[in-house]
């Protein structure tokens, strides 16, 4: 699922500064699950925005709504009745949702309220971690189901750098060294020989670096 | 005798229903201005009819164009409404179900009470009911159901609590049902004994001083004598006491914390007192349970609204022996209360569940589970209603009546804060209403009455960050969450919430800081028994702390100007 | 066309090699580099130029190595994967070798998080093993894409290893991979904990890696206890045992004590089977390196022209088998 976190409120206040009729649109899928852009957070953002303007002495009208998924125009349509009334929409969806909304309603200013952090999984209640970079060429079969491209700060393919200590990453000691995890998992399976194989340089052209990727099913369009 | 089941036909008056499932009349908010049937209305009922419901009872339809509830409601107040309703009756019948129309009258909708009505209006209403019934039968409906329940005029008249009329339309239970008698007699006179006439009554109003079984047994018996062919037994949804979403309302739309069929005993009792068939309603969406109700002869028919919203093919799936395919209604009542726009038609909002599984992972009793169909289910028989799931649900799908509600701030906190003097520092103290540490208003003596308000909640740990911020919006300078010490209070059913309070306060504090509003303070304190007795002292300390913080805060506010 | 790698000659001849590290300046002038290099000339077999070490932007390693080559000093060109993609790496390697640099040391590179520009986007298009392979392929006349080079690269390819990183197993495996990918010499992270280093070397010998690559043990000159603590805490992958810190703390002249530690370490290294030389890291204290080399009895160095001088003799365990 896509994880994201609310932009710093200061930044949100700056973006919304010129406006006094604001719709805050939450998204009911991934960012609701990671508790950063659902209905609750939309209401919270709305409340704190009102409080902020109250302190400034500039009242503001904010409404918090949520749609099932902001990446689909049909769901966004359900907000249309309200839309003309508001000068601007603060979307609490991931970058996909914000772009979808902007494309779908080009006449409306859609501002991002979230910083998207990528594809993550819930580690425990209240903690999510990025685990997939969408490199377009999955190698989890070779690495005991742990992605070194995402979870190693340097994205190394042939083993750890010299900076891991006590199983922690040199770049951020809060993070586990991905290669330590891979090593432990492979050792438990008795598959350490996988680590001795040389992994050639990755074909990054299959990832984002080859330009934005597309997915097309030729049998899907109904002509 | 042949075994009776859900799918055994039943004959009521001259009408034969193919099975014993009625689509319970539920307001769909789909009418066009003026109360006309729309395509959405047609589709809504046609779909359920086509899926095999025996009797589709169309929602509350106003017999008067003036005395009517808010929202986009259907009307049958003029002949102009007949063609649309006729289409509706036709599509339902063509889809294979019998068509019924519930007709009603609402003085509640215009803010009146029975005693406010001149007799002229009552007579007019009786005539409107009779006319309405005539139009309904003429439009092709097989059944007319008279809405004598919930929050409508006829229930107001029936109720011991609200009918304070001194004339012949008030008084004892027989007087209180004089209007009903006249309506039924009028319909029978005009349409004859052949037409099928239902009446819906509240078996228990669930309000203080309201009708209970004692009265409703009499009412049901009388209705039978008057010539009603079937009694549809509902409960509650009276707003006199708790208002919308109050206890009475909740009993009429039992939510997740109730077991299956919580009102069934009432319908069962009525059935013992009348000869005509009796319909039960209220959380009967569990196919196995619904079947058992009929098989055991507890009532004659089951009515359901929310389960058919959650899955319009409920009947088809159950009849085909595939109850496992039914999309379960979780009784969240979001369909009734959580429409995204006031004009949106009713629909199941269950899909708004983001499947985050926070409820499943954090239920202290491990009740929610993923069933074999891969869907989330609440095993609610052991539920303690501690509300952890509701407190965590990011989509606000799971909600508990006991929770500080979405509108808690405006309904409880706002009035309390309004009483404070605006000139002073104002704080809100949120305390526990349930444990041995519960604090009462008397804990805040007169000296603090101008600057501190006290609001009690089941557990201060249940107050969400967003609610704290909304409270600050009301203009208070600080919030003190005074919880207990959970280790001293191990029996409290809300103990699982307890650890939340400091976390939520911390988060709220961070948000305030981020927003540059740190002169407002939200604090949490775990009271000892002694401190609970001296809440006034604790509050004074908090106020003093606020004073100091504000002096610092003000100095901070000035600094940028000086440097600029 | 030009001089081969001195370091290679020294290692292949079985001498105990000595290299030293020089950090390039943070401004556009070779003067300090030249000055330091002059100090080191004749005391070390090759001078190693760091590549934006600790992710702090500095005068480019390639340019500095070129300058050393022009001064007639054998340079070790450090290449990290952090700042360049495979295109830039090839081009830099070609550039360095064209200027007469003969040694290429391949590293992953420190993460930019603690460097001069923590906001930077890192590259890591290749990892160090792939980089070794790329450089080694170029010495065989192959571009990484498989295309033939017109003239193959003349270079001695090296890599690094950290005996103190976890898990050690994986470091040994990675070293094996680097050797197979074509690394001919290996420089280790600074060694203070000789116990642990010996255990590591045991593993290396078990795998037969000491015969495949020339292992240069890293020794570092610590200026003070504070510097030691800083290294322990802030420099990724370095372990400084508490007794070393204490020695520095108690010493009246900590820098002198540091030199002493360095010399002792080198002495002990010469007795560790499989160690083919030392690499002295005396960042900002390069002027003490000649003294260290002298006191360690490693002076004079073998003549670049080829004939062995001084007391350093061929030792069986240190011979590098190029097979």
mmCIF file with all atom_site columns, N, CA and C in Angstrom, chain A residues 117-175:
data_model
loop_
_atom_site.group_PDB
_atom_site.id
_atom_site.type_symbol
_atom_site.label_atom_id
_atom_site.label_alt_id
_atom_site.label_comp_id
_atom_site.label_asym_id
_atom_site.label_entity_id
_atom_site.label_seq_id
_atom_site.pdbx_PDB_ins_code
_atom_site.Cartn_x
_atom_site.Cartn_y
_atom_site.Cartn_z
_atom_site.occupancy
_atom_site.B_iso_or_equiv
_atom_site.pdbx_formal_charge
_atom_site.auth_seq_id
_atom_site.auth_comp_id
_atom_site.auth_asym_id
_atom_site.auth_atom_id
_atom_site.pdbx_PDB_model_num
ATOM 1   N N  . UNK A 1 117 ? 5.390  8.665   0.684   1.00 0.00 ? 117 UNK A N  1
ATOM 2   C CA . UNK A 1 117 ? 6.634  8.015   1.096   1.00 0.00 ? 117 UNK A CA 1
ATOM 3   C C  . UNK A 1 117 ? 6.877  6.693   0.393   1.00 0.00 ? 117 UNK A C  1
ATOM 4   N N  . UNK A 1 118 ? 6.005  6.346   -0.560  1.00 0.00 ? 118 UNK A N  1
ATOM 5   C CA . UNK A 1 118 ? 6.268  5.134   -1.314  1.00 0.00 ? 118 UNK A CA 1
ATOM 6   C C  . UNK A 1 118 ? 5.400  3.964   -0.896  1.00 0.00 ? 118 UNK A C  1
ATOM 7   N N  . UNK A 1 119 ? 5.854  2.773   -1.283  1.00 0.00 ? 119 UNK A N  1
ATOM 8   C CA . UNK A 1 119 ? 5.066  1.574   -1.009  1.00 0.00 ? 119 UNK A CA 1
ATOM 9   C C  . UNK A 1 119 ? 5.567  0.929   0.262   1.00 0.00 ? 119 UNK A C  1
ATOM 10  N N  . UNK A 1 120 ? 4.702  0.846   1.254   1.00 0.00 ? 120 UNK A N  1
ATOM 11  C CA . UNK A 1 120 ? 5.165  0.341   2.533   1.00 0.00 ? 120 UNK A CA 1
ATOM 12  C C  . UNK A 1 120 ? 4.240  -0.683  3.125   1.00 0.00 ? 120 UNK A C  1
ATOM 13  N N  . UNK A 1 121 ? 4.659  -1.194  4.244   1.00 0.00 ? 121 UNK A N  1
ATOM 14  C CA . UNK A 1 121 ? 3.806  -2.139  4.951   1.00 0.00 ? 121 UNK A CA 1
ATOM 15  C C  . UNK A 1 121 ? 3.753  -1.755  6.420   1.00 0.00 ? 121 UNK A C  1
ATOM 16  N N  . UNK A 1 122 ? 2.663  -2.153  7.085   1.00 0.00 ? 122 UNK A N  1
ATOM 17  C CA . UNK A 1 122 ? 2.571  -1.855  8.503   1.00 0.00 ? 122 UNK A CA 1
ATOM 18  C C  . UNK A 1 122 ? 3.453  -2.813  9.290   1.00 0.00 ? 122 UNK A C  1
ATOM 19  N N  . UNK A 1 123 ? 4.363  -2.260  10.072  1.00 0.00 ? 123 UNK A N  1
ATOM 20  C CA . UNK A 1 123 ? 5.272  -3.093  10.856  1.00 0.00 ? 123 UNK A CA 1
ATOM 21  C C  . UNK A 1 123 ? 4.593  -3.469  12.164  1.00 0.00 ? 123 UNK A C  1
ATOM 22  N N  . UNK A 1 124 ? 4.027  -2.451  12.797  1.00 0.00 ? 124 UNK A N  1
ATOM 23  C CA . UNK A 1 124 ? 3.196  -2.687  13.974  1.00 0.00 ? 124 UNK A CA 1
ATOM 24  C C  . UNK A 1 124 ? 2.212  -1.526  14.003  1.00 0.00 ? 124 UNK A C  1
ATOM 25  N N  . UNK A 1 125 ? 1.295  -1.547  14.971  1.00 0.00 ? 125 UNK A N  1
ATOM 26  C CA . UNK A 1 125 ? 0.311  -0.494  15.027  1.00 0.00 ? 125 UNK A CA 1
ATOM 27  C C  . UNK A 1 125 ? 1.009  0.867   15.081  1.00 0.00 ? 125 UNK A C  1
ATOM 28  N N  . UNK A 1 126 ? 0.702  1.702   14.098  1.00 0.00 ? 126 UNK A N  1
ATOM 29  C CA . UNK A 1 126 ? 1.259  3.046   14.107  1.00 0.00 ? 126 UNK A CA 1
ATOM 30  C C  . UNK A 1 126 ? 2.632  3.177   13.478  1.00 0.00 ? 126 UNK A C  1
ATOM 31  N N  . UNK A 1 127 ? 3.158  2.114   12.874  1.00 0.00 ? 127 UNK A N  1
ATOM 32  C CA . UNK A 1 127 ? 4.469  2.230   12.213  1.00 0.00 ? 127 UNK A CA 1
ATOM 33  C C  . UNK A 1 127 ? 4.413  1.574   10.834  1.00 0.00 ? 127 UNK A C  1
ATOM 34  N N  . UNK A 1 128 ? 4.780  2.326   9.849   1.00 0.00 ? 128 UNK A N  1
ATOM 35  C CA . UNK A 1 128 ? 4.804  1.807   8.484   1.00 0.00 ? 128 UNK A CA 1
ATOM 36  C C  . UNK A 1 128 ? 6.197  2.016   7.929   1.00 0.00 ? 128 UNK A C  1
ATOM 37  N N  . UNK A 1 129 ? 6.631  1.086   7.082   1.00 0.00 ? 129 UNK A N  1
ATOM 38  C CA . UNK A 1 129 ? 7.980  1.186   6.542   1.00 0.00 ? 129 UNK A CA 1
ATOM 39  C C  . UNK A 1 129 ? 7.958  0.963   5.053   1.00 0.00 ? 129 UNK A C  1
ATOM 40  N N  . UNK A 1 130 ? 8.753  1.752   4.354   1.00 0.00 ? 130 UNK A N  1
ATOM 41  C CA . UNK A 1 130 ? 8.845  1.586   2.916   1.00 0.00 ? 130 UNK A CA 1
ATOM 42  C C  . UNK A 1 130 ? 9.598  0.296   2.624   1.00 0.00 ? 130 UNK A C  1
ATOM 43  N N  . UNK A 1 131 ? 9.048  -0.547  1.749   1.00 0.00 ? 131 UNK A N  1
ATOM 44  C CA . UNK A 1 131 ? 9.724  -1.806  1.456   1.00 0.00 ? 131 UNK A CA 1
ATOM 45  C C  . UNK A 1 131 ? 9.867  -2.094  -0.031  1.00 0.00 ? 131 UNK A C  1
ATOM 46  N N  . UNK A 1 132 ? 9.206  -1.328  -0.888  1.00 0.00 ? 132 UNK A N  1
ATOM 47  C CA . UNK A 1 132 ? 9.326  -1.614  -2.323  1.00 0.00 ? 132 UNK A CA 1
ATOM 48  C C  . UNK A 1 132 ? 9.474  -0.316  -3.077  1.00 0.00 ? 132 UNK A C  1
ATOM 49  N N  . UNK A 1 133 ? 10.430 -0.303  -3.977  1.00 0.00 ? 133 UNK A N  1
ATOM 50  C CA . UNK A 1 133 ? 10.709 0.894   -4.744  1.00 0.00 ? 133 UNK A CA 1
ATOM 51  C C  . UNK A 1 133 ? 10.071 0.827   -6.130  1.00 0.00 ? 133 UNK A C  1
ATOM 52  N N  . UNK A 1 134 ? 9.490  -0.316  -6.452  1.00 0.00 ? 134 UNK A N  1
ATOM 53  C CA . UNK A 1 134 ? 8.910  -0.475  -7.781  1.00 0.00 ? 134 UNK A CA 1
ATOM 54  C C  . UNK A 1 134 ? 9.979  -0.419  -8.857  1.00 0.00 ? 134 UNK A C  1
ATOM 55  N N  . UNK A 1 135 ? 11.057 -1.185  -8.686  1.00 0.00 ? 135 UNK A N  1
ATOM 56  C CA . UNK A 1 135 ? 12.193 -1.069  -9.605  1.00 0.00 ? 135 UNK A CA 1
ATOM 57  C C  . UNK A 1 135 ? 11.888 -1.701  -10.954 1.00 0.00 ? 135 UNK A C  1
ATOM 58  N N  . UNK A 1 136 ? 10.802 -2.481  -11.023 1.00 0.00 ? 136 UNK A N  1
ATOM 59  C CA . UNK A 1 136 ? 10.427 -3.041  -12.311 1.00 0.00 ? 136 UNK A CA 1
ATOM 60  C C  . UNK A 1 136 ? 11.148 -4.329  -12.658 1.00 0.00 ? 136 UNK A C  1
ATOM 61  N N  . UNK A 1 137 ? 11.910 -4.860  -11.713 1.00 0.00 ? 137 UNK A N  1
ATOM 62  C CA . UNK A 1 137 ? 12.680 -6.065  -12.013 1.00 0.00 ? 137 UNK A CA 1
ATOM 63  C C  . UNK A 1 137 ? 12.932 -6.778  -10.688 1.00 0.00 ? 137 UNK A C  1
ATOM 64  N N  . UNK A 1 138 ? 11.933 -7.452  -10.202 1.00 0.00 ? 138 UNK A N  1
ATOM 65  C CA . UNK A 1 138 ? 11.957 -7.939  -8.823  1.00 0.00 ? 138 UNK A CA 1
ATOM 66  C C  . UNK A 1 138 ? 13.009 -9.031  -8.619  1.00 0.00 ? 138 UNK A C  1
ATOM 67  N N  . UNK A 1 139 ? 13.758 -8.890  -7.533  1.00 0.00 ? 139 UNK A N  1
ATOM 68  C CA . UNK A 1 139 ? 14.792 -9.889  -7.274  1.00 0.00 ? 139 UNK A CA 1
ATOM 69  C C  . UNK A 1 139 ? 14.606 -10.536 -5.911  1.00 0.00 ? 139 UNK A C  1
ATOM 70  N N  . UNK A 1 140 ? 13.390 -10.473 -5.405  1.00 0.00 ? 140 UNK A N  1
ATOM 71  C CA . UNK A 1 140 ? 13.161 -11.001 -4.060  1.00 0.00 ? 140 UNK A CA 1
ATOM 72  C C  . UNK A 1 140 ? 13.446 -12.504 -3.959  1.00 0.00 ? 140 UNK A C  1
ATOM 73  N N  . UNK A 1 141 ? 13.423 -13.184 -5.101  1.00 0.00 ? 141 UNK A N  1
ATOM 74  C CA . UNK A 1 141 ? 13.726 -14.617 -5.083  1.00 0.00 ? 141 UNK A CA 1
ATOM 75  C C  . UNK A 1 141 ? 15.157 -14.868 -4.635  1.00 0.00 ? 141 UNK A C  1
ATOM 76  N N  . UNK A 1 142 ? 16.045 -13.898 -4.877  1.00 0.00 ? 142 UNK A N  1
ATOM 77  C CA . UNK A 1 142 ? 17.456 -14.102 -4.549  1.00 0.00 ? 142 UNK A CA 1
ATOM 78  C C  . UNK A 1 142 ? 17.812 -13.601 -3.161  1.00 0.00 ? 142 UNK A C  1
ATOM 79  N N  . UNK A 1 143 ? 16.907 -12.882 -2.543  1.00 0.00 ? 143 UNK A N  1
ATOM 80  C CA . UNK A 1 143 ? 17.289 -12.196 -1.314  1.00 0.00 ? 143 UNK A CA 1
ATOM 81  C C  . UNK A 1 143 ? 16.348 -12.529 -0.164  1.00 0.00 ? 143 UNK A C  1
ATOM 82  N N  . UNK A 1 144 ? 15.853 -13.732 -0.152  1.00 0.00 ? 144 UNK A N  1
ATOM 83  C CA . UNK A 1 144 ? 15.030 -14.216 0.960   1.00 0.00 ? 144 UNK A CA 1
ATOM 84  C C  . UNK A 1 144 ? 13.824 -13.309 1.206   1.00 0.00 ? 144 UNK A C  1
ATOM 85  N N  . UNK A 1 145 ? 13.302 -12.739 0.146   1.00 0.00 ? 145 UNK A N  1
ATOM 86  C CA . UNK A 1 145 ? 12.079 -11.949 0.291   1.00 0.00 ? 145 UNK A CA 1
ATOM 87  C C  . UNK A 1 145 ? 12.278 -10.597 0.943   1.00 0.00 ? 145 UNK A C  1
ATOM 88  N N  . UNK A 1 146 ? 13.523 -10.135 0.977   1.00 0.00 ? 146 UNK A N  1
ATOM 89  C CA . UNK A 1 146 ? 13.782 -8.805  1.547   1.00 0.00 ? 146 UNK A CA 1
ATOM 90  C C  . UNK A 1 146 ? 14.457 -7.982  0.463   1.00 0.00 ? 146 UNK A C  1
ATOM 91  N N  . UNK A 1 147 ? 13.900 -6.801  0.189   1.00 0.00 ? 147 UNK A N  1
ATOM 92  C CA . UNK A 1 147 ? 14.407 -6.051  -0.950  1.00 0.00 ? 147 UNK A CA 1
ATOM 93  C C  . UNK A 1 147 ? 15.584 -5.183  -0.547  1.00 0.00 ? 147 UNK A C  1
ATOM 94  N N  . UNK A 1 148 ? 16.795 -5.497  -1.047  1.00 0.00 ? 148 UNK A N  1
ATOM 95  C CA . UNK A 1 148 ? 17.940 -4.678  -0.688  1.00 0.00 ? 148 UNK A CA 1
ATOM 96  C C  . UNK A 1 148 ? 17.927 -3.328  -1.397  1.00 0.00 ? 148 UNK A C  1
ATOM 97  N N  . UNK A 1 149 ? 17.231 -3.255  -2.513  1.00 0.00 ? 149 UNK A N  1
ATOM 98  C CA . UNK A 1 149 ? 17.212 -1.976  -3.227  1.00 0.00 ? 149 UNK A CA 1
ATOM 99  C C  . UNK A 1 149 ? 16.483 -0.933  -2.401  1.00 0.00 ? 149 UNK A C  1
ATOM 100 N N  . UNK A 1 150 ? 15.401 -1.362  -1.754  1.00 0.00 ? 150 UNK A N  1
ATOM 101 C CA . UNK A 1 150 ? 14.631 -0.424  -0.965  1.00 0.00 ? 150 UNK A CA 1
ATOM 102 C C  . UNK A 1 150 ? 15.158 -0.316  0.454   1.00 0.00 ? 150 UNK A C  1
ATOM 103 N N  . UNK A 1 151 ? 15.471 -1.446  1.034   1.00 0.00 ? 151 UNK A N  1
ATOM 104 C CA . UNK A 1 151 ? 15.723 -1.432  2.471   1.00 0.00 ? 151 UNK A CA 1
ATOM 105 C C  . UNK A 1 151 ? 17.178 -1.226  2.833   1.00 0.00 ? 151 UNK A C  1
ATOM 106 N N  . UNK A 1 152 ? 18.077 -1.331  1.841   1.00 0.00 ? 152 UNK A N  1
ATOM 107 C CA . UNK A 1 152 ? 19.470 -0.962  2.076   1.00 0.00 ? 152 UNK A CA 1
ATOM 108 C C  . UNK A 1 152 ? 19.591 0.493   1.638   1.00 0.00 ? 152 UNK A C  1
ATOM 109 N N  . UNK A 1 153 ? 20.167 1.319   2.495   1.00 0.00 ? 153 UNK A N  1
ATOM 110 C CA . UNK A 1 153 ? 20.221 2.756   2.175   1.00 0.00 ? 153 UNK A CA 1
ATOM 111 C C  . UNK A 1 153 ? 21.019 3.016   0.906   1.00 0.00 ? 153 UNK A C  1
ATOM 112 N N  . UNK A 1 154 ? 21.890 2.064   0.536   1.00 0.00 ? 154 UNK A N  1
ATOM 113 C CA . UNK A 1 154 ? 22.685 2.260   -0.664  1.00 0.00 ? 154 UNK A CA 1
ATOM 114 C C  . UNK A 1 154 ? 22.204 1.375   -1.809  1.00 0.00 ? 154 UNK A C  1
ATOM 115 N N  . UNK A 1 155 ? 21.182 0.588   -1.549  1.00 0.00 ? 155 UNK A N  1
ATOM 116 C CA . UNK A 1 155 ? 20.638 -0.257  -2.607  1.00 0.00 ? 155 UNK A CA 1
ATOM 117 C C  . UNK A 1 155 ? 21.649 -1.247  -3.156  1.00 0.00 ? 155 UNK A C  1
ATOM 118 N N  . UNK A 1 156 ? 22.517 -1.790  -2.299  1.00 0.00 ? 156 UNK A N  1
ATOM 119 C CA . UNK A 1 156 ? 23.569 -2.682  -2.785  1.00 0.00 ? 156 UNK A CA 1
ATOM 120 C C  . UNK A 1 156 ? 23.001 -4.061  -3.105  1.00 0.00 ? 156 UNK A C  1
ATOM 121 N N  . UNK A 1 157 ? 23.557 -4.668  -4.162  1.00 0.00 ? 157 UNK A N  1
ATOM 122 C CA . UNK A 1 157 ? 23.012 -5.950  -4.603  1.00 0.00 ? 157 UNK A CA 1
ATOM 123 C C  . UNK A 1 157 ? 23.869 -7.152  -4.239  1.00 0.00 ? 157 UNK A C  1
ATOM 124 N N  . UNK A 1 158 ? 25.145 -6.902  -3.907  1.00 0.00 ? 158 UNK A N  1
ATOM 125 C CA . UNK A 1 158 ? 26.055 -8.023  -3.709  1.00 0.00 ? 158 UNK A CA 1
ATOM 126 C C  . UNK A 1 158 ? 26.470 -8.227  -2.263  1.00 0.00 ? 158 UNK A C  1
ATOM 127 N N  . UNK A 1 159 ? 25.723 -7.638  -1.344  1.00 0.00 ? 159 UNK A N  1
ATOM 128 C CA . UNK A 1 159 ? 26.114 -7.787  0.056   1.00 0.00 ? 159 UNK A CA 1
ATOM 129 C C  . UNK A 1 159 ? 26.216 -6.421  0.704   1.00 0.00 ? 159 UNK A C  1
ATOM 130 N N  . UNK A 1 160 ? 26.444 -6.436  2.016   1.00 0.00 ? 160 UNK A N  1
ATOM 131 C CA . UNK A 1 160 ? 26.402 -5.172  2.742   1.00 0.00 ? 160 UNK A CA 1
ATOM 132 C C  . UNK A 1 160 ? 27.636 -4.319  2.493   1.00 0.00 ? 160 UNK A C  1
ATOM 133 N N  . UNK A 1 161 ? 27.522 -3.062  2.787   1.00 0.00 ? 161 UNK A N  1
ATOM 134 C CA . UNK A 1 161 ? 28.700 -2.214  2.789   1.00 0.00 ? 161 UNK A CA 1
ATOM 135 C C  . UNK A 1 161 ? 29.416 -2.474  4.106   1.00 0.00 ? 161 UNK A C  1
ATOM 136 N N  . UNK A 1 162 ? 30.491 -1.738  4.353   1.00 0.00 ? 162 UNK A N  1
ATOM 137 C CA . UNK A 1 162 ? 31.226 -1.978  5.592   1.00 0.00 ? 162 UNK A CA 1
ATOM 138 C C  . UNK A 1 162 ? 30.667 -1.217  6.769   1.00 0.00 ? 162 UNK A C  1
ATOM 139 N N  . UNK A 1 163 ? 29.507 -0.613  6.602   1.00 0.00 ? 163 UNK A N  1
ATOM 140 C CA . UNK A 1 163 ? 29.028 0.282   7.652   1.00 0.00 ? 163 UNK A CA 1
ATOM 141 C C  . UNK A 1 163 ? 28.015 -0.295  8.604   1.00 0.00 ? 163 UNK A C  1
ATOM 142 N N  . UNK A 1 164 ? 27.641 -1.549  8.413   1.00 0.00 ? 164 UNK A N  1
ATOM 143 C CA . UNK A 1 164 ? 26.598 -2.065  9.293   1.00 0.00 ? 164 UNK A CA 1
ATOM 144 C C  . UNK A 1 164 ? 27.223 -2.523  10.606  1.00 0.00 ? 164 UNK A C  1
ATOM 145 N N  . UNK A 1 165 ? 26.563 -2.160  11.689  1.00 0.00 ? 165 UNK A N  1
ATOM 146 C CA . UNK A 1 165 ? 27.100 -2.489  13.001  1.00 0.00 ? 165 UNK A CA 1
ATOM 147 C C  . UNK A 1 165 ? 25.931 -2.975  13.852  1.00 0.00 ? 165 UNK A C  1
ATOM 148 N N  . UNK A 1 166 ? 26.115 -4.069  14.514  1.00 0.00 ? 166 UNK A N  1
ATOM 149 C CA . UNK A 1 166 ? 25.059 -4.662  15.345  1.00 0.00 ? 166 UNK A CA 1
ATOM 150 C C  . UNK A 1 166 ? 23.754 -4.803  14.580  1.00 0.00 ? 166 UNK A C  1
ATOM 151 N N  . UNK A 1 167 ? 23.866 -5.068  13.303  1.00 0.00 ? 167 UNK A N  1
ATOM 152 C CA . UNK A 1 167 ? 22.666 -5.278  12.502  1.00 0.00 ? 167 UNK A CA 1
ATOM 153 C C  . UNK A 1 167 ? 21.938 -4.013  12.147  1.00 0.00 ? 167 UNK A C  1
ATOM 154 N N  . UNK A 1 168 ? 22.563 -2.854  12.393  1.00 0.00 ? 168 UNK A N  1
ATOM 155 C CA . UNK A 1 168 ? 21.908 -1.592  12.068  1.00 0.00 ? 168 UNK A CA 1
ATOM 156 C C  . UNK A 1 168 ? 22.612 -0.910  10.905  1.00 0.00 ? 168 UNK A C  1
ATOM 157 N N  . UNK A 1 169 ? 21.863 -0.055  10.245  1.00 0.00 ? 169 UNK A N  1
ATOM 158 C CA . UNK A 1 169 ? 22.362 0.615   9.052   1.00 0.00 ? 169 UNK A CA 1
ATOM 159 C C  . UNK A 1 169 ? 23.229 1.805   9.425   1.00 0.00 ? 169 UNK A C  1
ATOM 160 N N  . UNK A 1 170 ? 24.270 2.060   8.631   1.00 0.00 ? 170 UNK A N  1
ATOM 161 C CA . UNK A 1 170 ? 25.150 3.180   8.949   1.00 0.00 ? 170 UNK A CA 1
ATOM 162 C C  . UNK A 1 170 ? 24.453 4.509   8.717   1.00 0.00 ? 170 UNK A C  1
ATOM 163 N N  . UNK A 1 171 ? 23.503 4.523   7.786   1.00 0.00 ? 171 UNK A N  1
ATOM 164 C CA . UNK A 1 171 ? 22.862 5.800   7.455   1.00 0.00 ? 171 UNK A CA 1
ATOM 165 C C  . UNK A 1 171 ? 21.857 6.199   8.527   1.00 0.00 ? 171 UNK A C  1
ATOM 166 N N  . UNK A 1 172 ? 21.240 5.212   9.144   1.00 0.00 ? 172 UNK A N  1
ATOM 167 C CA . UNK A 1 172 ? 20.241 5.526   10.156  1.00 0.00 ? 172 UNK A CA 1
ATOM 168 C C  . UNK A 1 172 ? 20.139 4.328   11.087  1.00 0.00 ? 172 UNK A C  1
ATOM 169 N N  . UNK A 1 173 ? 20.656 4.503   12.286  1.00 0.00 ? 173 UNK A N  1
ATOM 170 C CA . UNK A 1 173 ? 20.741 3.342   13.172  1.00 0.00 ? 173 UNK A CA 1
ATOM 171 C C  . UNK A 1 173 ? 19.366 2.839   13.614  1.00 0.00 ? 173 UNK A C  1
ATOM 172 N N  . UNK A 1 174 ? 18.316 3.600   13.312  1.00 0.00 ? 174 UNK A N  1
ATOM 173 C CA . UNK A 1 174 ? 16.977 3.086   13.611  1.00 0.00 ? 174 UNK A CA 1
ATOM 174 C C  . UNK A 1 174 ? 16.587 1.967   12.649  1.00 0.00 ? 174 UNK A C  1
ATOM 175 N N  . UNK A 1 175 ? 17.231 1.961   11.500  1.00 0.00 ? 175 UNK A N  1
ATOM 176 C CA . UNK A 1 175 ? 16.878 0.958   10.501  1.00 0.00 ? 175 UNK A CA 1
ATOM 177 C C  . UNK A 1 175 ? 17.773 -0.273  10.634  1.00 0.00 ? 175 UNK A C  1
#
